[in-house]
Amino acid sequence: MSASSPRRHLVVWLRRLSTDRIAHHSPAPPDGPLAAVAPVKGAQRLTAVDDEASRLGLVPGMALADARAMYPALAVVDADPRADADLLAAVADWCDRYTPLVGLDPPDGLVLDITGCTHLFGGEVALLSDMVRRLDKGGYAARVAIADTVGCAWASAHHGTSSIVPLGGIRAAILPLPPAALRLEAGVAEALAQAGLKRIADLIDLPRAALAARFGVALVRRLDQALGREDEPITPRLPPPTYVVEQPFAEPIGLERDVLGTLHRLAGRLGRVLEQHGDGARVLQAALFRTDGKVYRVRLGTSAPLRDAEAVTRLFGDRLAAIGEACDPGFGFDLVRLSALVAERQSEVQSSLAGPDGAAELAHLIDRLGARFGLDRVTVPVARDTHIPEYAVAAVPAHAAVSHAVVAAPVIEQDSRAPARPIRLFERPEAIEAIAEVPDGPPVRFRWRRVLHEIAATEGPERIAMEWWRDADGHALTRDYFRAETRAGMRVWLYREGLYGRETGSPRWFVHGLFG
């Protein structure tokens, strides 16, 4: 898309969203005229009506009692704003096939920035026809319009007769429309009508200061937005990808091998684009658009920048295998899109004559495990520079460790004279009952997990106090660790918590690990 391309916006108005949802997505949709109702100011009122009920003269805001008096057989369903919002989000997800810049316009509309995208569909007329056909097939009563500004497109979709406003045709398109087409509050629109300003043409050339003083600054602002004098950016529902390639199909595909074959071709195209920019993908997403409007998004991360098509395909193969039947093709996918949501610089590295690069092999292993189980579930232990046993080793996501070279970092060497640490360290120390000959001495026996153990030999103590920055409340007690061997040959690492007589009068004992 060129920076000089004129902005073009498309507005979708799902004018019967609530009743369309009930009629086409309910297990047992009612027959005949349909209305959704909700309590408003202590009375049940209509919040939405379908086309058949509208032809009978029923309108939103009407009391249910009045509507039933006019048409007793009216089918009534409780309004469900949450379900309507979820359906609007699902339609927005589906509209991502036309442009990645899709914003919500609650409660029943969408706003799309289609600048630079229309040529992919054969022009604006073809794009609009395809969208209307698909929405109608899905059972949605919709009105759509394209214009230079969001305000003009909204006005045309809700109140106009033209679906496509030509470039530079904003003024002519909005002049015959009522002021409500400017997205004004009901009170402002009524005040304008009472003042005799029943069309935008009646007020567009009036002094701005006088309009703002009498009807509020919102009127002037909406007018400026519609005319393009004030910018009105779209807030995309999903973040736009850094790089994207896609493949539409005249005949839908549904087999996994066809999907993976398509992803392989798209990965090759994406890799060439990434290579041209010197980047590699860190977060990839495959979007599978089903013919009935359902969209599956399969996302995976990488431990290092990646643009190799074979590796990308293997990762998505593993991910799809893990997802299984949750990604149901239904009647097939008619569009597959591959996006690099996050990209980083990827420098070219010369191959080693000694053989494969160990770091690259490790990164590939982490990526494949991450595709199967989730990248954050693949962790590696990393040594920390601390003498507190619980914090001496931390499990960090392997992809973060590899990307920051933590795995390859030099291991912190311990002093050869320092006490040995157990092979197995418990995540949480386990309390024991211990008996010592003297309060500050080692135990002679202890009961752990209901078994009494007699101690044959001990080494210690090794005194460890909590670091002051970890002991925020100042309540952590000093620990005296002992390496003990029982008469049965078990070697344990246990400690007494609290200095007798100085920190506590009743020290407690814990087992923290096993040596073998």
Coordinates of N, CA and C in Angstrom, one line a residue, residues 21-125:
R21 N -29.4 -13.5 15.0 CA -28.8 -14.5 15.8 C -29.8 -15.5 16.4
I22 N -30.9 -15.0 16.8 CA -31.9 -15.9 17.4 C -32.5 -16.8 16.3
A23 N -32.7 -16.2 15.1 CA -33.3 -17.0 14.0 C -32.4 -18.1 13.4
H24 N -31.1 -17.8 13.4 CA -30.2 -18.6 12.6 C -29.2 -19.4 13.5
H25 N -29.1 -19.0 14.8 CA -28.1 -19.6 15.7 C -28.7 -20.2 16.9
S26 N -30.0 -20.3 17.0 CA -30.7 -20.9 18.2 C -31.1 -22.3 17.8
P27 N -31.1 -23.2 18.8 CA -31.5 -24.6 18.6 C -32.9 -24.7 18.0
A28 N -33.8 -23.9 18.5 CA -35.2 -24.0 18.1 C -35.7 -22.6 17.9
P29 N -35.4 -22.0 16.7 CA -35.8 -20.6 16.4 C -37.3 -20.5 16.3
P30 N -38.0 -19.5 16.8 CA -39.4 -19.4 16.8 C -39.9 -19.0 15.3
D31 N -41.1 -19.3 15.1 CA -41.7 -19.0 13.8 C -42.5 -17.7 13.8
G32 N -42.6 -17.1 12.7 CA -43.4 -15.8 12.6 C -42.6 -14.6 13.0
P33 N -43.3 -13.5 13.2 CA -42.6 -12.2 13.6 C -41.9 -12.4 14.9
L34 N -40.7 -11.9 15.0 CA -39.8 -12.1 16.1 C -39.3 -10.8 16.7
A35 N -39.2 -10.7 18.0 CA -38.7 -9.5 18.7 C -37.9 -10.0 19.9
A36 N -36.9 -9.2 20.3 CA -36.1 -9.4 21.5 C -36.6 -8.3 22.5
V37 N -36.7 -8.7 23.7 CA -37.3 -7.8 24.8 C -36.3 -7.7 25.9
A38 N -36.4 -6.6 26.7 CA -35.6 -6.4 27.9 C -36.3 -5.4 28.8
P39 N -36.1 -5.5 30.1 CA -36.7 -4.5 31.0 C -36.0 -3.1 30.8
V40 N -36.8 -2.1 30.6 CA -36.3 -0.8 30.4 C -37.2 0.1 31.3
K41 N -36.6 0.7 32.3 CA -37.3 1.6 33.2 C -38.6 1.0 33.8
G42 N -38.4 -0.3 34.2 CA -39.5 -1.0 34.9 C -40.5 -1.6 34.0
A43 N -40.4 -1.5 32.7 CA -41.3 -2.1 31.7 C -40.6 -3.0 30.7
Q44 N -41.2 -4.0 30.2 CA -40.7 -4.8 29.2 C -40.9 -4.1 27.8
R45 N -39.8 -3.9 27.1 CA -39.8 -3.1 25.9 C -39.0 -3.9 24.8
L46 N -39.5 -3.7 23.6 CA -38.8 -4.3 22.4 C -37.4 -3.6 22.2
T47 N -36.4 -4.5 22.1 CA -35.0 -3.9 21.8 C -34.6 -4.2 20.4
A48 N -35.2 -5.2 19.8 CA -34.9 -5.5 18.4 C -36.1 -6.2 17.8
V49 N -36.3 -6.0 16.5 CA -37.4 -6.7 15.8 C -36.8 -7.1 14.4
D50 N -37.4 -8.2 13.9 CA -37.0 -8.7 12.6 C -37.8 -8.0 11.5
D51 N -37.5 -8.3 10.2 CA -38.2 -7.6 9.1 C -39.7 -7.8 9.1
E52 N -40.1 -9.0 9.4 CA -41.5 -9.3 9.4 C -42.3 -8.5 10.5
A53 N -41.7 -8.4 11.7 CA -42.3 -7.6 12.8 C -42.2 -6.1 12.4
S54 N -41.2 -5.7 11.7 CA -41.1 -4.3 11.3 C -42.2 -3.9 10.3
R55 N -42.5 -4.9 9.4 CA -43.6 -4.6 8.5 C -45.0 -4.5 9.1
L56 N -45.1 -5.1 10.3 CA -46.4 -5.0 11.1 C -46.4 -3.7 11.9
G57 N -45.4 -2.9 11.8 CA -45.4 -1.6 12.5 C -44.8 -1.6 13.9
L58 N -44.1 -2.7 14.2 CA -43.4 -2.8 15.5 C -42.0 -2.2 15.4
V59 N -41.6 -1.5 16.4 CA -40.3 -0.8 16.4 C -39.7 -1.0 17.7
P60 N -38.3 -1.0 17.7 CA -37.6 -1.0 19.0 C -38.0 0.2 19.9
G61 N -38.1 -0.1 21.2 CA -38.5 0.9 22.2 C -40.0 0.8 22.5
M62 N -40.8 0.1 21.7 CA -42.2 -0.1 22.0 C -42.4 -1.0 23.2
A63 N -43.4 -0.7 24.0 CA -43.8 -1.5 25.1 C -44.2 -2.9 24.6
L64 N -43.8 -3.9 25.3 CA -44.3 -5.3 24.9 C -45.8 -5.4 24.9
A65 N -46.4 -4.8 25.9 CA -47.9 -4.9 26.0 C -48.5 -4.3 24.8
D66 N -48.0 -3.2 24.3 CA -48.6 -2.5 23.1 C -48.3 -3.4 21.9
A67 N -47.2 -4.0 21.8 CA -46.8 -4.9 20.7 C -47.7 -6.1 20.6
R68 N -48.0 -6.7 21.8 CA -48.8 -7.9 21.9 C -50.3 -7.5 21.6
A69 N -50.7 -6.3 21.9 CA -52.0 -5.8 21.6 C -52.2 -5.7 20.1
M70 N -51.2 -5.3 19.4 CA -51.2 -5.1 17.9 C -51.1 -6.5 17.2
Y71 N -50.3 -7.4 17.8 CA -50.1 -8.7 17.2 C -49.8 -9.7 18.3
P72 N -50.9 -10.4 18.7 CA -50.8 -11.3 19.8 C -49.9 -12.5 19.6
A73 N -49.7 -12.9 18.3 CA -48.9 -14.0 18.0 C -47.4 -13.7 17.9
L74 N -47.0 -12.5 18.3 CA -45.6 -12.1 18.2 C -44.7 -13.0 19.1
A75 N -43.6 -13.6 18.5 CA -42.7 -14.4 19.2 C -41.7 -13.5 19.9
V76 N -41.5 -13.8 21.2 CA -40.6 -12.9 22.0 C -39.5 -13.7 22.6
V77 N -38.3 -13.2 22.6 CA -37.1 -13.8 23.2 C -36.4 -12.8 24.0
D78 N -35.9 -13.2 25.2 CA -35.1 -12.2 26.0 C -33.9 -11.8 25.2
A79 N -33.6 -10.5 25.3 CA -32.4 -9.9 24.7 C -31.2 -10.5 25.4
D80 N -30.1 -10.6 24.7 CA -28.9 -11.2 25.2 C -27.7 -10.3 24.7
P81 N -27.4 -9.2 25.3 CA -26.3 -8.3 24.7 C -25.0 -9.0 24.6
R82 N -24.7 -9.9 25.6 CA -23.4 -10.6 25.5 C -23.3 -11.5 24.3
A83 N -24.4 -12.2 24.0 CA -24.4 -13.1 22.8 C -24.3 -12.3 21.6
D84 N -25.0 -11.1 21.5 CA -24.9 -10.2 20.4 C -23.4 -9.7 20.2
A85 N -22.8 -9.4 21.3 CA -21.4 -8.9 21.2 C -20.5 -10.0 20.7
D86 N -20.7 -11.2 21.2 CA -19.9 -12.3 20.7 C -20.1 -12.6 19.2
L87 N -21.3 -12.5 18.8 CA -21.6 -12.7 17.3 C -21.0 -11.6 16.5
L88 N -21.0 -10.4 17.0 CA -20.4 -9.2 16.3 C -18.9 -9.5 16.2
A89 N -18.3 -10.0 17.3 CA -16.8 -10.2 17.2 C -16.5 -11.4 16.2
A90 N -17.4 -12.4 16.2 CA -17.2 -13.5 15.2 C -17.3 -13.0 13.8
V91 N -18.2 -12.1 13.5 CA -18.3 -11.5 12.1 C -17.1 -10.7 11.8
A92 N -16.6 -9.9 12.8 CA -15.4 -9.1 12.6 C -14.2 -10.0 12.3
D93 N -14.2 -11.2 13.0 CA -13.1 -12.1 12.8 C -13.1 -12.6 11.3
W94 N -14.4 -12.9 10.9 CA -14.5 -13.3 9.5 C -14.2 -12.3 8.5
C95 N -14.5 -11.0 8.8 CA -14.2 -9.9 7.9 C -12.7 -9.6 7.7
D96 N -11.9 -10.3 8.6 CA -10.4 -10.2 8.4 C -9.9 -10.7 7.1
R97 N -10.8 -11.4 6.4 CA -10.4 -11.9 5.1 C -10.2 -10.8 4.1
Y98 N -10.9 -9.6 4.4 CA -10.8 -8.5 3.4 C -9.7 -7.5 3.8
T99 N -9.4 -7.3 5.0 CA -8.4 -6.4 5.5 C -8.0 -6.7 6.9
P100 N -6.8 -6.6 7.3 CA -6.4 -6.8 8.7 C -6.9 -5.7 9.7
L101 N -7.3 -4.6 9.1 CA -7.8 -3.4 9.9 C -9.3 -3.4 10.0
V102 N -9.8 -4.2 11.0 CA -11.2 -4.3 11.3 C -11.5 -3.9 12.7
G103 N -12.3 -2.9 12.8 CA -12.7 -2.4 14.1 C -14.2 -2.6 14.4
L104 N -14.5 -2.7 15.7 CA -15.9 -2.9 16.1 C -16.6 -1.5 16.2
D105 N -17.9 -1.5 15.9 CA -18.7 -0.3 16.0 C -20.0 -0.8 16.7
P106 N -19.9 -1.0 18.1 CA -21.0 -1.6 18.8 C -22.3 -0.7 18.7
P107 N -23.5 -1.3 18.8 CA -23.7 -2.7 19.1 C -23.9 -3.6 17.9
D108 N -23.9 -3.0 16.7 CA -24.3 -3.8 15.5 C -23.5 -3.5 14.3
G109 N -22.3 -2.9 14.4 CA -21.6 -2.5 13.2 C -20.1 -2.8 13.3
L110 N -19.5 -2.7 12.1 CA -18.1 -2.9 11.9 C -17.5 -1.8 11.0
V111 N -16.3 -1.4 11.2 CA -15.6 -0.4 10.4 C -14.3 -1.1 9.9
L112 N -14.1 -1.0 8.6 CA -12.9 -1.6 7.9 C -12.2 -0.6 7.2
D113 N -10.9 -0.6 7.3 CA -10.0 0.3 6.5 C -9.5 -0.6 5.3
I114 N -10.0 -0.4 4.1 CA -9.7 -1.2 3.0 C -8.8 -0.5 2.0
T115 N -8.0 0.5 2.5 CA -7.1 1.2 1.7 C -6.0 0.2 1.1
G116 N -5.9 0.2 -0.2 CA -4.9 -0.7 -0.8 C -5.2 -2.2 -0.8
C117 N -6.4 -2.6 -0.4 CA -6.8 -4.0 -0.4 C -7.7 -4.4 -1.5
T118 N -8.4 -3.4 -2.1 CA -9.5 -3.7 -3.0 C -9.1 -4.4 -4.3
H119 N -7.8 -4.1 -4.7 CA -7.4 -4.8 -6.0 C -7.2 -6.3 -5.8
L120 N -7.1 -6.8 -4.6 CA -7.0 -8.2 -4.4 C -8.3 -8.9 -4.7
F121 N -9.4 -8.2 -4.7 CA -10.7 -8.8 -4.9 C -11.3 -8.3 -6.3
G122 N -10.5 -7.6 -7.1 CA -11.1 -7.1 -8.3 C -11.7 -5.8 -8.3
G123 N -11.4 -5.0 -7.2 CA -12.0 -3.7 -7.1 C -13.1 -3.6 -6.0
E124 N -13.5 -2.4 -5.8 CA -14.5 -2.1 -4.7 C -15.8 -2.8 -5.0
V125 N -16.3 -2.7 -6.2 CA -17.6 -3.3 -6.5 C -17.5 -4.8 -6.2

